[in-house]
Short mmCIF file of C-alpha atoms in Angstrom, two decimals:
data_model
loop_
_atom_site.label_atom_id
_atom_site.label_comp_id
_atom_site.label_asym_id
_atom_site.label_seq_id
_atom_site.Cartn_x
_atom_site.Cartn_y
_atom_site.Cartn_z
CA MET A 133 -123.06 146.43 122.78
CA SER A 134 -124.71 147.68 119.68
CA ILE A 135 -122.48 146.47 116.87
CA LEU A 136 -120.33 143.48 117.70
CA LEU A 137 -118.10 141.69 115.21
CA ASP A 138 -116.74 138.49 116.69
CA LYS A 139 -113.86 136.93 114.72
CA VAL A 140 -115.62 137.68 111.43
CA SER A 141 -114.16 136.25 108.22
CA ILE A 142 -115.11 137.62 104.84
CA ARG A 143 -114.40 136.29 101.38
CA ALA A 144 -114.92 137.87 97.96
CA GLY A 145 -113.25 136.08 95.08
CA ASP A 146 -109.50 136.14 95.74
CA PHE A 147 -109.92 138.64 98.55
CA GLY A 148 -110.32 137.52 102.14
CA VAL A 149 -109.86 138.76 105.72
CA ASP A 150 -110.12 136.74 108.93
CA GLY A 151 -110.51 137.48 112.60
CA LEU A 152 -112.21 140.87 112.36
CA THR A 153 -113.29 141.89 115.84
CA MET A 154 -114.91 145.20 116.71
CA ASP A 155 -117.21 146.45 119.42
CA ILE A 156 -119.22 149.65 119.05
CA SER A 157 -121.32 150.87 121.94
CA THR A 158 -124.95 151.94 121.65
CA GLY A 159 -125.60 155.38 120.23
CA SER A 160 -122.06 156.13 119.23
CA TYR A 161 -120.83 157.30 115.86
CA ALA A 162 -118.02 155.00 114.76
CA VAL A 163 -115.83 155.58 111.73
CA LEU A 164 -114.02 152.68 110.13
CA MET A 165 -111.13 153.84 108.01
CA GLY A 166 -109.21 151.87 105.46
CA ARG A 167 -107.42 152.25 102.20
CA THR A 168 -109.14 151.65 98.87
CA GLY A 169 -109.19 147.92 98.17
CA CYS A 170 -108.85 146.80 101.78
CA GLY A 171 -112.35 145.33 101.81
CA LYS A 172 -114.45 148.13 103.32
CA THR A 173 -117.41 147.66 100.97
CA THR A 174 -117.14 143.88 101.16
CA LEU A 175 -117.32 144.12 104.96
CA ILE A 176 -120.42 146.37 104.81
CA GLU A 177 -122.13 144.01 102.36
CA THR A 178 -121.35 141.11 104.66
CA LEU A 179 -122.80 142.99 107.64
CA CYS A 180 -125.96 143.67 105.60
CA GLY A 181 -126.27 139.99 104.71
CA LEU A 182 -125.72 140.59 101.01
CA ARG A 183 -122.69 138.29 101.10
CA PRO A 184 -122.39 135.06 103.05
CA LEU A 185 -120.37 135.24 106.25
CA ALA A 186 -117.30 133.02 105.92
CA GLY A 187 -116.84 132.71 109.68
CA GLY A 188 -117.50 134.33 113.05
CA ARG A 189 -120.56 136.16 114.38
CA ILE A 190 -122.30 139.50 113.83
CA VAL A 191 -124.38 140.73 116.77
CA LEU A 192 -126.54 143.85 116.46
CA CYS A 193 -128.17 145.23 119.63
CA GLY A 194 -127.83 141.87 121.32
CA THR A 195 -129.31 139.84 118.42
CA ASP A 196 -127.07 137.45 116.52
CA VAL A 197 -127.93 138.33 112.91
CA SER A 198 -125.27 136.14 111.29
CA GLU A 199 -127.85 133.81 109.77
CA LEU A 200 -130.64 136.32 109.18
CA ARG A 201 -131.76 137.52 105.74
CA PRO A 202 -130.89 141.16 104.90
CA ALA A 203 -134.54 142.16 105.40
CA ASP A 204 -134.57 140.83 108.96
CA ARG A 205 -131.32 142.42 110.17
CA GLY A 206 -132.75 145.89 110.73
CA ILE A 207 -129.85 147.72 109.10
CA GLY A 208 -130.23 151.14 107.54
CA TYR A 209 -127.79 150.92 104.65
CA VAL A 210 -126.58 153.90 102.63
CA PRO A 211 -124.30 152.84 99.79
CA GLN A 212 -121.94 155.15 97.90
CA ASP A 213 -123.89 157.77 95.92
CA GLY A 214 -127.09 156.64 97.61
CA ALA A 215 -128.36 154.16 95.02
CA LEU A 216 -131.80 155.78 95.06
CA PHE A 217 -134.57 153.95 93.21
CA PRO A 218 -134.75 155.86 89.90
CA THR A 219 -138.52 155.49 89.46
CA MET A 220 -139.56 156.71 92.94
CA THR A 221 -140.00 160.26 94.21
CA VAL A 222 -138.22 161.40 97.37
CA HIS A 223 -141.48 160.85 99.27
CA ASP A 224 -141.85 157.31 97.96
CA GLN A 225 -138.22 156.41 98.69
CA ILE A 226 -138.70 157.31 102.35
CA ALA A 227 -142.15 155.69 102.51
CA PHE A 228 -141.09 152.51 100.70
CA PRO A 229 -139.67 150.56 103.69
CA LEU A 230 -142.85 151.39 105.63
CA ARG A 231 -145.18 150.38 102.78
CA ILE A 232 -143.34 147.06 102.54
CA ARG A 233 -144.02 146.66 106.27
CA LYS A 234 -147.71 147.45 105.58
CA LEU A 235 -147.91 150.34 108.02
CA ALA A 236 -151.09 152.42 108.07
CA PRO A 237 -151.02 155.34 105.58
CA ASP A 238 -151.29 157.89 108.44
CA ALA A 239 -148.29 156.42 110.20
CA ILE A 240 -146.32 156.44 106.95
CA GLU A 241 -147.17 160.08 106.21
CA SER A 242 -146.25 161.26 109.69
CA ARG A 243 -142.90 159.42 109.56
CA VAL A 244 -142.14 160.83 106.09
CA SER A 245 -142.91 164.37 107.23
CA GLU A 246 -140.88 163.96 110.43
CA LEU A 247 -137.82 162.71 108.53
CA SER A 248 -138.13 165.13 105.64
CA SER A 249 -138.07 168.06 108.04
CA LEU A 250 -135.09 166.59 109.95
CA LEU A 251 -133.24 166.10 106.65
CA GLY A 252 -134.37 169.32 104.93
CA LEU A 253 -136.27 167.48 102.22
CA SER A 254 -139.76 168.90 102.79
CA LYS A 255 -139.77 170.93 99.58
CA LEU A 256 -138.34 168.11 97.46
CA LEU A 257 -140.81 165.31 98.22
CA ASP A 258 -142.22 165.18 94.68
CA ARG A 259 -138.85 165.11 92.92
CA LEU A 260 -137.34 162.10 91.23
CA PRO A 261 -133.65 161.27 91.94
CA ALA A 262 -132.62 162.59 88.52
CA GLY A 263 -133.69 166.08 89.65
CA LEU A 264 -131.69 166.10 92.90
CA SER A 265 -128.22 167.42 93.69
CA GLY A 266 -125.58 165.14 95.20
CA GLY A 267 -126.25 166.31 98.74
CA GLU A 268 -130.04 165.99 98.32
CA ARG A 269 -129.59 162.44 97.06
CA GLN A 270 -127.55 161.47 100.10
CA ARG A 271 -130.09 163.05 102.44
CA THR A 272 -132.87 161.12 100.68
CA ALA A 273 -130.88 157.90 100.97
CA LEU A 274 -130.46 158.62 104.69
CA GLY A 275 -134.21 159.17 105.01
CA ARG A 276 -134.92 155.86 103.32
CA ALA A 277 -132.41 154.09 105.58
CA LEU A 278 -133.79 155.68 108.78
CA SER A 279 -137.53 155.46 108.08
CA PHE A 280 -138.03 152.01 109.55
CA HIS A 281 -136.14 152.74 112.81
CA PRO A 282 -133.18 150.45 112.02
CA ARG A 283 -131.09 148.90 114.79
CA VAL A 284 -127.97 150.45 113.26
CA LEU A 285 -127.02 152.74 110.41
CA LEU A 286 -124.29 151.60 108.00
CA LEU A 287 -122.80 154.22 105.70
CA ASP A 288 -120.47 153.21 102.89
CA GLU A 289 -118.44 156.27 101.83
CA PRO A 290 -121.65 158.33 101.72
CA LEU A 291 -119.79 161.58 101.11
CA SER A 292 -117.19 160.50 98.59
CA ALA A 293 -119.04 161.88 95.56
CA LEU A 294 -119.75 165.30 97.10
CA ASP A 295 -117.92 168.62 96.74
CA ASP A 296 -116.40 170.19 99.89
CA GLU A 297 -119.30 172.55 100.61
CA THR A 298 -121.95 169.85 100.26
CA ARG A 299 -119.78 167.52 102.30
CA GLU A 300 -119.87 169.94 105.25
CA GLU A 301 -123.63 170.32 104.87
CA VAL A 302 -124.11 166.54 105.06
CA HIS A 303 -121.68 166.38 108.02
CA GLY A 304 -124.17 168.63 109.82
CA VAL A 305 -127.08 166.37 108.84
CA LEU A 306 -125.26 163.26 110.05
CA SER A 307 -124.46 164.89 113.41
CA ASP A 308 -128.09 165.94 113.77
CA ILE A 309 -129.30 162.41 113.03
CA ASN A 310 -126.94 160.96 115.60
CA ARG A 311 -128.08 163.51 118.20
CA HIS A 312 -131.82 163.22 117.48
CA THR A 313 -132.19 159.49 116.95
CA SER A 314 -129.26 158.06 118.94
CA VAL A 315 -128.99 155.39 116.28
CA THR A 316 -125.64 153.59 116.41
CA THR A 317 -123.76 154.45 113.24
CA LEU A 318 -120.89 152.78 111.44
CA HIS A 319 -119.46 155.05 108.78
CA ILE A 320 -116.86 153.65 106.42
CA THR A 321 -114.53 156.09 104.69
CA HIS A 322 -110.97 156.80 103.69
CA ASN A 323 -111.44 160.54 104.27
CA ARG A 324 -109.80 162.19 107.31
CA ALA A 325 -112.15 165.21 107.21
CA ASP A 326 -115.20 162.96 107.72
CA THR A 327 -113.48 161.29 110.62
CA GLU A 328 -112.53 164.54 112.32
CA ALA A 329 -115.99 166.02 111.86
CA LEU A 330 -118.06 163.06 112.97
CA ALA A 331 -116.31 160.27 114.82
CA ASP A 332 -116.82 159.34 118.48
CA VAL A 333 -114.61 156.33 117.90
CA VAL A 334 -112.30 155.41 115.05
CA HIS A 335 -111.22 151.97 113.91
CA ILE A 336 -108.72 151.13 111.19
CA LEU A 337 -109.36 148.25 108.79
CA SER A 338 -106.18 146.69 107.42
CA PRO A 339 -105.21 143.30 106.00
CA SER A 340 -104.32 142.17 109.53
CA GLY A 341 -107.69 143.06 111.06
CA ILE A 342 -109.53 145.94 112.75
CA ASP A 343 -107.69 148.08 115.29
CA PRO A 344 -108.97 150.96 117.43
CA SER A 345 -107.39 154.34 116.80
CA ASP A 346 -107.59 157.79 118.39
CA PRO A 347 -110.37 159.93 116.95
CA MET B 227 -93.08 162.91 56.76
CA THR B 228 -96.81 163.52 57.40
CA THR B 229 -97.73 167.18 57.03
CA ALA B 230 -100.81 168.96 58.36
CA PRO B 231 -102.51 169.39 54.93
CA HIS B 232 -101.75 165.75 54.20
CA ARG B 233 -103.45 164.67 57.43
CA ALA B 234 -106.46 166.88 56.67
CA ARG B 235 -106.84 165.24 53.24
CA ALA B 236 -106.54 161.77 54.76
CA ASP B 237 -109.26 162.62 57.31
CA THR B 238 -111.57 163.89 54.56
CA ALA B 239 -111.05 160.72 52.55
CA PHE B 240 -111.71 158.54 55.60
CA LEU B 241 -114.95 160.39 56.50
CA ALA B 242 -116.06 160.29 52.88
CA ALA B 243 -115.50 156.53 52.78
CA LEU B 244 -117.62 156.08 55.95
CA PHE B 245 -120.49 158.04 54.44
CA VAL B 246 -120.27 156.14 51.14
CA PHE B 247 -120.98 152.85 52.95
CA LEU B 248 -123.81 154.41 54.96
CA GLY B 249 -125.29 156.00 51.83
CA LEU B 250 -125.13 152.82 49.75
CA TYR B 251 -126.91 150.70 52.34
CA VAL B 252 -129.62 153.27 53.09
CA ALA B 253 -130.11 153.69 49.32
CA LEU B 254 -130.65 149.92 48.99
CA ILE B 255 -133.29 149.91 51.78
CA VAL B 256 -135.15 152.90 50.42
CA ALA B 257 -134.93 151.66 46.81
CA MET B 258 -136.52 148.33 47.79
CA LEU B 259 -139.44 150.07 49.48
CA VAL B 260 -139.90 152.55 46.63
CA ALA B 261 -139.82 149.71 44.09
CA ASP B 262 -142.54 147.85 46.02
CA ALA B 263 -144.68 150.95 46.25
CA SER B 264 -144.31 151.87 42.57
CA PHE B 265 -145.03 148.30 41.43
CA THR B 266 -148.62 148.48 42.58
CA SER B 267 -151.38 151.04 42.40
CA PRO B 268 -153.77 152.05 45.19
CA ALA B 269 -156.55 150.31 43.24
CA ASP B 270 -154.62 147.01 43.13
CA LEU B 271 -153.77 147.37 46.79
CA TRP B 272 -157.43 147.93 47.68
CA GLU B 273 -158.48 145.00 45.50
CA ALA B 274 -155.99 142.73 47.29
CA ILE B 275 -156.95 143.90 50.77
CA ARG B 276 -160.63 143.24 50.04
CA SER B 277 -160.06 139.57 49.28
CA ASP B 278 -161.33 137.18 51.96
CA GLU B 279 -158.11 135.18 52.00
CA ILE B 280 -155.92 138.17 52.64
CA GLN B 281 -158.24 139.62 55.27
CA SER B 282 -158.32 136.33 57.12
CA ALA B 283 -154.52 136.02 56.86
CA ALA B 284 -154.08 139.57 58.16
CA VAL B 285 -156.31 138.96 61.17
CA LEU B 286 -154.60 135.65 61.93
CA SER B 287 -151.18 137.31 61.58
CA LEU B 288 -152.06 140.14 63.95
CA VAL B 289 -153.60 137.83 66.56
CA THR B 290 -150.82 135.22 66.49
CA ALA B 291 -147.98 137.76 66.43
CA THR B 292 -149.52 139.59 69.40
CA LEU B 293 -150.00 136.37 71.38
CA SER B 294 -146.44 135.26 70.56
CA ALA B 295 -145.01 138.62 71.59
CA ILE B 296 -146.92 138.60 74.92
CA LEU B 297 -145.72 135.04 75.61
CA SER B 298 -142.16 135.98 74.62
CA VAL B 299 -142.00 138.91 77.05
CA TRP B 300 -143.62 136.78 79.77
CA PHE B 301 -140.79 134.25 79.43
CA ALA B 302 -138.01 136.71 78.61
CA VAL B 303 -138.40 138.77 81.81
CA PRO B 304 -137.71 135.91 84.28
CA ILE B 305 -135.13 134.32 81.95
CA GLY B 306 -133.27 137.61 81.51
CA TYR B 307 -133.34 138.22 85.28
CA VAL B 308 -131.93 134.77 86.07
CA MET B 309 -129.21 135.12 83.44
CA THR B 310 -128.01 138.49 84.76
CA ARG B 311 -128.42 138.12 88.53
CA PHE B 312 -127.42 134.54 89.35
CA SER B 313 -124.18 132.73 88.72
CA PHE B 314 -124.34 128.97 88.65
CA ARG B 315 -122.62 126.02 87.00
CA GLY B 316 -123.52 125.69 83.35
CA ARG B 317 -124.59 129.30 83.00
CA ALA B 318 -122.35 129.90 79.97
CA LEU B 319 -123.77 126.80 78.29
CA LEU B 320 -127.32 127.94 79.02
CA ASP B 321 -126.49 131.35 77.57
CA ALA B 322 -125.38 129.67 74.34
CA VAL B 323 -128.51 127.48 74.25
CA LEU B 324 -130.68 130.60 74.46
CA ASP B 325 -129.07 131.84 71.22
CA ILE B 326 -129.80 128.65 69.27
CA PRO B 327 -133.15 129.85 67.86
CA ILE B 328 -131.40 133.01 66.59
CA VAL B 329 -128.68 131.17 64.67
CA LEU B 330 -130.66 128.10 63.57
CA PRO B 331 -132.06 128.20 60.01
CA PRO B 332 -135.81 128.94 60.40
CA MET B 333 -136.80 125.90 58.34
CA VAL B 334 -134.91 123.67 60.78
CA ILE B 335 -136.94 125.09 63.68
CA GLY B 336 -140.16 124.18 61.85
CA LEU B 337 -138.92 120.70 61.10
CA SER B 338 -137.74 120.21 64.69
CA LEU B 339 -141.16 121.25 66.01
CA LEU B 340 -142.86 118.88 63.56
CA ILE B 341 -140.67 115.99 64.73
CA LEU B 342 -141.07 116.95 68.41
CA PHE B 343 -144.85 116.68 68.10
CA SER B 344 -144.62 113.26 66.50
CA THR B 345 -142.76 111.82 69.51
CA PRO B 346 -144.82 110.02 72.22
CA ILE B 347 -144.76 113.14 74.42
CA GLY B 348 -145.76 115.34 71.50
CA ARG B 349 -148.58 112.99 70.53
CA ALA B 350 -149.81 112.98 74.13
CA ILE B 351 -150.03 116.77 74.02
CA GLU B 352 -151.73 116.64 70.61
CA SER B 353 -154.39 114.29 71.99
CA VAL B 354 -155.44 117.05 74.43
CA VAL B 355 -154.77 120.18 72.29
CA PRO B 356 -154.33 119.61 68.54
CA ILE B 357 -151.30 121.67 67.51
CA THR B 358 -149.56 120.51 64.33
CA TYR B 359 -151.19 122.04 61.20
CA GLN B 360 -153.62 123.89 63.50
CA LYS B 361 -153.64 127.54 64.56
CA PRO B 362 -151.76 126.98 67.89
CA SER B 363 -148.80 125.70 65.85
CA ILE B 364 -148.42 129.19 64.36
CA VAL B 365 -148.05 130.78 67.80
CA LEU B 366 -145.62 128.07 68.92
CA ALA B 367 -143.47 128.44 65.78
CA GLN B 368 -143.40 132.22 66.15
CA PHE B 369 -142.72 132.05 69.88
CA ALA B 370 -139.82 129.59 69.44
CA VAL B 371 -137.88 132.22 67.49
CA ALA B 372 -139.28 135.53 68.78
CA CYS B 373 -138.68 134.64 72.44
CA ALA B 374 -134.93 134.32 71.83
CA PHE B 375 -134.84 137.92 70.61
CA ALA B 376 -136.93 139.10 73.55
CA VAL B 377 -134.55 137.26 75.92
CA ARG B 378 -131.52 139.03 74.41
CA THR B 379 -133.25 142.38 74.85
CA MET B 380 -134.16 141.67 78.47
CA ILE B 381 -130.64 140.46 79.31
CA VAL B 382 -129.18 143.73 78.00
CA THR B 383 -131.88 145.64 79.91
CA PHE B 384 -131.23 143.92 83.25
CA GLN B 385 -127.46 144.33 82.80
CA GLN B 386 -128.00 148.09 82.78
CA ILE B 387 -129.86 148.08 86.10
CA ASP B 388 -127.58 148.72 89.08
CA VAL B 389 -127.72 145.65 91.34
CA ARG B 390 -127.27 147.91 94.40
CA HIS B 391 -130.88 149.05 94.06
CA GLU B 392 -131.92 145.49 94.83
CA HIS B 393 -129.36 145.28 97.63
CA VAL B 394 -130.81 148.37 99.29
CA ALA B 395 -134.35 147.05 98.76
CA LEU B 396 -133.38 143.82 100.56
CA THR B 397 -131.92 145.73 103.52
CA VAL B 398 -134.99 147.96 103.93
CA GLY B 399 -137.19 144.89 104.34
CA CYS B 400 -138.05 143.47 100.90
CA SER B 401 -138.10 139.81 100.01
CA ARG B 402 -136.36 139.07 96.72
CA GLY B 403 -139.74 138.98 94.99
CA GLN B 404 -140.76 142.35 96.44
CA ALA B 405 -137.42 143.89 95.41
CA PHE B 406 -137.99 142.57 91.89
CA ARG B 407 -141.58 143.81 91.71
CA HIS B 408 -141.23 147.23 93.31
CA VAL B 409 -137.67 148.24 92.44
CA VAL B 410 -136.53 146.31 89.34
CA LEU B 411 -139.67 145.93 87.22
CA PRO B 412 -140.53 149.66 87.16
CA GLN B 413 -137.04 150.29 85.77
CA VAL B 414 -137.31 147.79 82.91
CA ARG B 415 -140.65 148.86 81.43
CA ARG B 416 -139.00 150.37 78.37
CA GLY B 417 -136.91 147.25 77.87
CA MET B 418 -140.09 145.17 78.07
CA LEU B 419 -141.78 147.35 75.44
CA SER B 420 -138.70 147.07 73.26
CA ALA B 421 -138.65 143.27 73.70
CA PHE B 422 -142.37 143.14 72.87
CA LEU B 423 -142.00 145.17 69.67
CA LEU B 424 -138.98 143.18 68.51
CA ALA B 425 -140.74 139.87 69.24
CA TRP B 426 -143.90 141.11 67.52
CA ALA B 427 -142.02 142.17 64.38
CA ARG B 428 -140.14 138.84 64.28
CA ALA B 429 -143.35 136.87 64.81
CA LEU B 430 -145.22 138.80 62.11
CA GLY B 431 -142.51 138.02 59.55
CA GLU B 432 -141.99 134.39 60.55
CA PHE B 433 -142.44 132.11 57.55
CA GLY B 434 -140.15 129.05 57.33
CA PRO B 435 -141.16 127.33 60.58
CA ILE B 436 -144.85 128.11 59.96
CA LEU B 437 -144.75 126.67 56.44
CA VAL B 438 -143.29 123.39 57.76
CA PHE B 439 -145.10 123.09 61.11
CA SER B 440 -148.47 124.71 60.33
CA GLY B 441 -148.81 124.13 56.59
CA ALA B 442 -150.12 126.70 54.12
CA MET B 443 -153.85 126.07 54.16
CA ARG B 444 -155.82 129.03 52.84
CA MET B 445 -158.12 130.61 55.41
CA ARG B 446 -156.90 128.16 58.10
CA THR B 447 -153.20 128.43 58.81
CA GLU B 448 -152.44 131.18 56.34
CA VAL B 449 -150.58 134.16 57.76
CA LEU B 450 -149.40 137.14 55.69
CA PRO B 451 -145.95 135.72 54.78
CA THR B 452 -147.74 132.53 53.69
CA THR B 453 -150.00 134.66 51.50
CA VAL B 454 -147.00 136.24 49.79
CA PHE B 455 -145.60 132.77 49.14
CA LEU B 456 -148.92 131.36 47.85
CA GLU B 457 -149.63 134.35 45.60
CA LEU B 458 -146.09 134.26 44.17
CA SER B 459 -146.30 130.53 43.52
CA VAL B 460 -149.35 131.05 41.27
CA GLY B 461 -147.79 134.06 39.53
CA ARG B 462 -149.99 136.78 41.11
CA ILE B 463 -147.18 139.21 41.79
CA ASP B 464 -149.59 142.16 42.24
CA ALA B 465 -151.26 140.51 45.20
CA ALA B 466 -147.91 139.39 46.65
CA VAL B 467 -146.60 142.95 46.51
CA ALA B 468 -149.81 144.34 48.01
CA VAL B 469 -149.53 141.98 50.99
CA SER B 470 -145.83 142.82 51.31
CA LEU B 471 -146.74 146.49 51.54
CA LEU B 472 -149.17 145.69 54.34
CA MET B 473 -146.31 144.10 56.25
CA VAL B 474 -144.01 147.03 55.46
CA ALA B 475 -146.67 149.33 56.92
CA ALA B 476 -146.89 147.16 60.07
CA ALA B 477 -143.08 147.21 60.43
CA LEU B 478 -142.97 150.99 60.04
CA ILE B 479 -145.69 151.39 62.67
CA VAL B 480 -143.64 149.25 65.08
CA LEU B 481 -140.56 151.39 64.39
CA TRP B 482 -142.60 154.55 64.94
CA ILE B 483 -144.07 153.29 68.23
CA GLY B 484 -140.58 152.36 69.42
CA ARG B 485 -139.14 155.74 68.52
CA SER B 486 -142.04 157.69 70.00
CA PHE B 487 -141.46 155.95 73.34
CA GLY B 488 -137.83 157.04 73.08
CA LEU B 489 -136.53 153.48 72.88
CA GLY B 490 -133.83 154.33 70.36
CA ARG B 491 -133.08 151.18 68.46
CA ILE B 492 -135.49 148.33 68.92
CA GLY B 493 -133.74 145.34 70.44
CA GLN B 494 -131.43 147.32 72.70
#
């Protein structure tokens, strides 16, 4: 199984949830829904290793990553509004994870051009984030998250800041990514339209745990 | 009952009062500078600048203030990062300690340094590098105060940087150090320049601690504020004003550099 949460407990200040169990099969697009304040972002940050795990196990593609540093988990993380690096061009954002891994310049360039054409960013490679629209930012953030062939893709409300038209455009991009790369995706949202457009499987996060739901 | 014309009059009076305070303070600043400038003539100024003492003091001031400002930024960047990104026991106390040099009377800082370097540890350091009453004491005295201002600037700067950039950097494969170097540092360059300019201006004007800890030996530990003090104490007001104008010029250049890099107010 590609994303496995086994009795996961998370804590953030006064907030806490125990016994979160979820199983997402390889290549599928899973949507986790929950109300604002139910701990969606806290859960994503815990999966990424940005917060300590209070209990349980996280297994990604058969590897127990519970104790691994964020850098070693192989997670492509797209936070709300993208959180692009303000000083880097679109090209450098996508290349950055590969430069950190010290890949050869040729390999980096070919990956950047492959992803930028998949994401429709080829004409924007020299732009800084300040010169991008909301949809372009999210596509750049997706490129950065996908460049290093992550085990899984984690999306934290990636469409919440977008208008309806742009939202549909990015829906298309997300479907394409899932089709082309078969990367297992966990998309967290409170928006029904995202769920209907994208989900293979739907789970609901509530104070009592995670439950499967009909897509 | 409040009527519309009544409210309009009250607003006018309120705005007028605001501008009166602004105008009075700006008038005071400008009047001080104009008074300095009109007190001396270009010939006097040239005469003063040509003197060996003042030239040596000016060079020493520029060199020490620059060294102090570089050191201040070097320390302020890691200190500011720790104080904004990590929570630990005693953090609030540490935050208060970092403000001590800002609130302490400058003379007390000089005296404290003098006493510190007469303790066994201080004397051990002195036996390797002579500090008290020597040129290094000037840099140390300037740094002790200027660094606190640089730290404040860097803390404000790091607070404005979204921590999620570092989070993303960690997930895409960075170590904490790489995230700091490649993602955080490029975003704080302006803050570092601002911290440098503020520290430099503080260091250039530092007088109390230097007088106590470095002495006021002509041509040896004499910096420009010391010159003003020495010239005044022997009644040579012309020379004191000329040196003051040099420092005013340096301060204005710092302001101009800051503004031309779009920093807004120095220290923010």
